[in-house]
Amino acid sequence: MSNTTGSSVLGKALRPRKETDRDSTGGIHWRPRGTLQWIGAVLVFLFIVAWAVLSLLPMSWMFTSALTPSSALVKMPPQVSVKNFSLANFKDLLKKAPLLPRWFLNTALIASVATVANLIFDTLAGYAFAKMDFPGRDIIFWAILSTMMIPSQVTLVPMFLLINKLKWYDSYAAILVPGMCQTFGIFMMKQFIQTLPADMEDAARVDGCSEIGIWWRIILPLCKPGMAVLGISVFMGQWKSFLWPLIVLKTERKFLLEQGLTTLQQQFFTDYGVLMSGAALAAIPMIIVFFFFQRYLIEGFTVGDVLKG
Amino acid sequence: MVDGSARISQDPEPRKNNRVHPVLKLLYKKRWAYYFIAPATILFCIFTVIPVIRSFILAFQEFRLMGNVWVGLENFKYVLTDPVFHRAMRNTAFYTVVMVPQGVLKALILASILRNLPEAVQTFFRGAYYLPGVASAVVISMVWKWIYDPNFGLFNFILGTFGFGPYPWLTSPKTSLTSIMLMGILTAPGYYIILYLAAMKKIPRELYEVADIDGATPFAKWWNVTLPLLKPTTLYITITSIIGSFQIFTSAYVMTQGGPGYSTMTVVYLIYNTAFRDFEFGLASAQAIVLAAIIVFISVYNFRVFSTDVQY
């Protein structure tokens, strides 16, 4: 914060408020005056608090139910209290669904591989589209980008038939290979790489560095923030994917987590304690990712901004 | 749209009488660029272009193990007269017509309130609204199914203490679709709130200062300055949420399996059933193409309506 204007105590005390005042554009700029308006302001505040409580309610109910023994859950009124908390449901879950840890590992592995593959192929293509000039560049780029408009259901059936023909049915290739690079990722990396200065690349080229060397030694290190955003969104997207694994995986041992959870639900459909502990296990990694990488996630949204045009 | 790179690059072709064709020479010079885009382009052709074309072909065929049979427009005729498809379309359209406006409105109102709060408070609420969005649709649907449980669910318990209910929620064809919608209505649209907040941040401050000089009230400033300038964001949010809600599948699959009856059957669920339960691949392709046509039509229409004078 600059300190150019007068530095009296009063001035300092006032400045932060003035700064935020001037910074905030867009909302309803409203400073309550008088009792009636203050009551209004409190009501508005209660309104947003109520929405926050309402939003967090399902998740907290999931965790409370997961930690409360099933027998206490199916009583009226439900015997939910901190005193009752136990890990019985989780033990029960592992007994009833011995494959669950396996599904968890499968999902973590697939999501990691998909993330690494996307980081490589999306930055490669993004670099070429952003910095290189070659015949057909814009046509190919716009052709790839325009397919984002096509709803994925259109390709669902032909993709399934293709996977069968390739003999990839019930194998992870069916999930990994088509997802190795994503249009959104290519677009995002192109936008990001375009903002990088060309000096270092040019210098490296003069020094006789190969193109792949430039990509590896110069572009990738400079791309780290963009790659963090991309990596997180690919990882989360893959972790949460449901419909495609449901279609192409058949052997229960190979299932991914989301798909596994739905089979659990069909088997134990009223044993909510067990189901909620399974759901909680699936949600925890995502919550952790959210808390650690919140900033990147939100940045990712504003990168996607550009699409709006 | 993205930047000024909308022109096709035309390198001056060297006019030398070498044995190698100049085009080939140019391509060789630029070979690294082609290597770099090769994986993306090849995957894109195999897993997007070809399937899209194949989908259109399949829609005019009946799938048989011995080889597909051309049936002309039969699949489309069947789809358009199929009462189940009509039901699924009605359910999906009803869902969209309710969910999209309320979602956009909720995001706009909550973002407008948050924007005026101190940064730290804003960050807290943004996190609270967004956090439920990190859980997958399967997880969220499982939790809500439990909340809606007619015997021991949270809702019937809470309503019961006030002397209401018990309500059947998901188990009655009359209330099942509404219950699925209520789940969305009671969730804050965290992602859209973040988009709106980011867009609001970008509005030039001078515009508000000018409005201040004119003596505009806070509400007038919001109505006359903020809202018009948020139009591109509103357009983006509207289109993405229309596309999203037309593709609703997971919540219906997990919570109700499309039932009871066909009361929560959605178009994507029907496509899934047609293709992967009944193995009527031709019919499923026709259904998917009808859905895609509707989505594209609505997106283009929205774009036309909204995109008038969005420049600033």
Coordinates of C-alpha atoms in Angstrom, one line a residue, chain B residues 30-199:
Chain B
K30 CA 7.7 -26.2 -39.4
R31 CA 7.8 -29.9 -38.6
W32 CA 8.2 -29.3 -34.8
A33 CA 4.9 -27.4 -34.6
Y34 CA 3.2 -30.4 -36.3
Y35 CA 4.9 -32.9 -33.9
F36 CA 3.7 -30.8 -31.0
I37 CA 0.1 -30.7 -32.1
A38 CA 0.1 -34.3 -33.5
P39 CA -1.0 -36.1 -30.3
A40 CA -3.9 -33.6 -29.7
T41 CA -5.0 -33.6 -33.4
I42 CA -4.8 -37.4 -33.8
L43 CA -6.8 -38.0 -30.6
F44 CA -9.2 -35.3 -31.6
C45 CA -9.9 -37.0 -35.0
I46 CA -10.2 -40.5 -33.5
F47 CA -12.3 -39.7 -30.5
T48 CA -14.3 -36.7 -31.6
V49 CA -14.5 -36.2 -35.3
I50 CA -15.0 -39.8 -36.3
P51 CA -17.5 -40.5 -33.5
V52 CA -19.6 -37.5 -34.4
I53 CA -19.8 -38.6 -38.0
R54 CA -20.5 -42.1 -37.0
S55 CA -23.3 -40.9 -34.7
F56 CA -25.1 -39.3 -37.7
I57 CA -24.7 -42.5 -39.7
L58 CA -25.9 -44.7 -36.8
A59 CA -29.0 -42.6 -36.4
F60 CA -30.2 -43.8 -39.8
Q61 CA -29.4 -47.4 -39.1
E62 CA -30.6 -50.3 -37.0
F63 CA -27.8 -51.9 -35.1
R64 CA -27.5 -55.6 -35.8
L65 CA -24.7 -58.0 -34.9
M66 CA -24.5 -59.2 -38.5
G67 CA -24.1 -55.7 -39.8
N68 CA -26.2 -52.6 -39.6
V69 CA -29.3 -52.1 -41.7
W70 CA -30.3 -48.7 -43.2
V71 CA -33.7 -47.7 -42.0
G72 CA -33.9 -44.2 -43.2
L73 CA -35.8 -41.8 -40.9
E74 CA -37.4 -44.7 -38.9
N75 CA -35.3 -44.0 -35.8
F76 CA -36.2 -40.3 -35.8
K77 CA -39.9 -41.1 -36.4
Y78 CA -39.8 -43.5 -33.5
V79 CA -38.1 -41.1 -31.2
L80 CA -40.4 -38.2 -32.0
T81 CA -43.5 -40.3 -31.4
D82 CA -42.2 -42.3 -28.4
P83 CA -44.2 -41.4 -25.3
V84 CA -41.2 -42.2 -23.0
F85 CA -39.0 -39.8 -25.0
H86 CA -41.8 -37.2 -24.7
R87 CA -41.9 -37.7 -21.0
A88 CA -38.2 -37.5 -20.7
M89 CA -38.1 -34.3 -22.8
R90 CA -40.9 -32.8 -20.8
N91 CA -39.1 -33.6 -17.5
T92 CA -35.8 -32.3 -18.8
A93 CA -37.4 -29.1 -20.2
F94 CA -39.3 -28.4 -17.0
Y95 CA -36.2 -28.9 -15.0
T96 CA -34.3 -26.5 -17.2
V97 CA -37.0 -23.9 -17.3
V98 CA -37.1 -23.7 -13.5
M99 CA -33.4 -24.4 -12.6
V100 CA -31.7 -22.0 -15.0
P101 CA -33.4 -18.7 -14.1
Q102 CA -33.4 -19.4 -10.4
G103 CA -29.7 -20.3 -10.5
V104 CA -28.7 -17.2 -12.5
L105 CA -30.8 -15.0 -10.3
K106 CA -29.5 -16.5 -7.1
A107 CA -25.9 -16.2 -8.2
L108 CA -26.4 -12.5 -9.2
I109 CA -28.1 -11.6 -6.0
L110 CA -25.6 -13.4 -3.7
A111 CA -22.6 -12.0 -5.7
S112 CA -24.0 -8.5 -5.5
I113 CA -24.3 -8.7 -1.8
L114 CA -20.9 -10.3 -1.3
R115 CA -19.2 -7.8 -3.5
N116 CA -19.9 -5.0 -1.0
L117 CA -18.5 -6.8 2.0
P118 CA -14.9 -6.6 3.2
E119 CA -12.4 -8.9 1.4
A120 CA -12.0 -11.4 4.3
V121 CA -15.8 -11.9 4.7
Q122 CA -16.2 -12.2 1.0
T123 CA -13.5 -14.9 0.8
F124 CA -15.2 -16.8 3.6
F125 CA -18.6 -16.8 2.0
R126 CA -17.2 -17.6 -1.4
G127 CA -15.6 -20.7 0.1
A128 CA -18.7 -21.7 1.9
Y129 CA -20.8 -21.4 -1.2
Y130 CA -18.3 -23.2 -3.4
L131 CA -17.3 -26.0 -1.1
P132 CA -20.3 -28.3 -1.7
G133 CA -19.5 -28.0 -5.4
V134 CA -16.2 -29.9 -5.0
A135 CA -18.1 -33.1 -4.1
S136 CA -19.1 -35.2 -7.1
A137 CA -22.7 -35.4 -8.3
V138 CA -22.8 -39.1 -7.1
V139 CA -21.8 -38.1 -3.6
I140 CA -24.2 -35.1 -3.4
S141 CA -27.1 -37.3 -4.8
M142 CA -26.4 -40.0 -2.2
V143 CA -26.5 -37.5 0.6
W144 CA -29.7 -36.0 -0.6
K145 CA -31.3 -39.4 -1.0
W146 CA -30.6 -39.9 2.7
I147 CA -32.0 -36.4 3.5
Y148 CA -35.2 -37.3 1.6
D149 CA -35.6 -40.7 3.1
P150 CA -39.3 -41.0 3.9
N151 CA -38.9 -42.8 7.2
F152 CA -35.7 -41.5 8.8
G153 CA -34.6 -38.6 6.6
L154 CA -33.6 -35.3 7.9
F155 CA -36.3 -33.4 6.1
N156 CA -39.2 -35.5 7.3
F157 CA -37.7 -35.3 10.8
I158 CA -37.5 -31.5 10.8
L159 CA -40.9 -31.1 9.2
G160 CA -42.3 -33.7 11.7
T161 CA -41.2 -31.6 14.7
F162 CA -43.4 -28.8 13.3
G163 CA -46.3 -31.3 12.8
F164 CA -46.0 -31.7 9.0
G165 CA -45.5 -34.8 6.9
P166 CA -44.2 -37.4 6.5
Y167 CA -43.8 -36.6 2.8
P168 CA -42.8 -39.3 0.3
W169 CA -40.3 -36.9 -1.6
L170 CA -38.5 -39.2 -4.1
T171 CA -40.8 -42.2 -3.7
S172 CA -43.9 -40.7 -5.2
P173 CA -44.2 -39.9 -8.9
K174 CA -45.9 -36.6 -8.0
T175 CA -43.1 -35.2 -6.0
S176 CA -40.0 -37.0 -7.3
L177 CA -38.9 -34.6 -10.0
T178 CA -39.7 -31.6 -7.7
S179 CA -37.6 -33.1 -5.0
I180 CA -34.6 -33.4 -7.4
M181 CA -35.1 -29.8 -8.3
L182 CA -35.4 -28.7 -4.7
M183 CA -32.0 -30.2 -4.1
G184 CA -30.6 -27.8 -6.7
I185 CA -32.7 -24.9 -5.5
L186 CA -31.4 -25.2 -1.9
T187 CA -27.8 -25.2 -3.1
A188 CA -25.9 -22.0 -3.6
P189 CA -24.4 -21.8 -7.1
G190 CA -20.8 -21.3 -5.9
Y191 CA -19.2 -21.5 -9.3
Y192 CA -21.5 -18.9 -10.8
I193 CA -21.1 -16.6 -7.8
I194 CA -17.3 -16.7 -8.3
L195 CA -17.7 -15.9 -12.0
Y196 CA -20.0 -12.9 -11.2
L197 CA -17.6 -11.6 -8.5
A198 CA -14.7 -11.8 -10.9
A199 CA -16.7 -10.0 -13.6

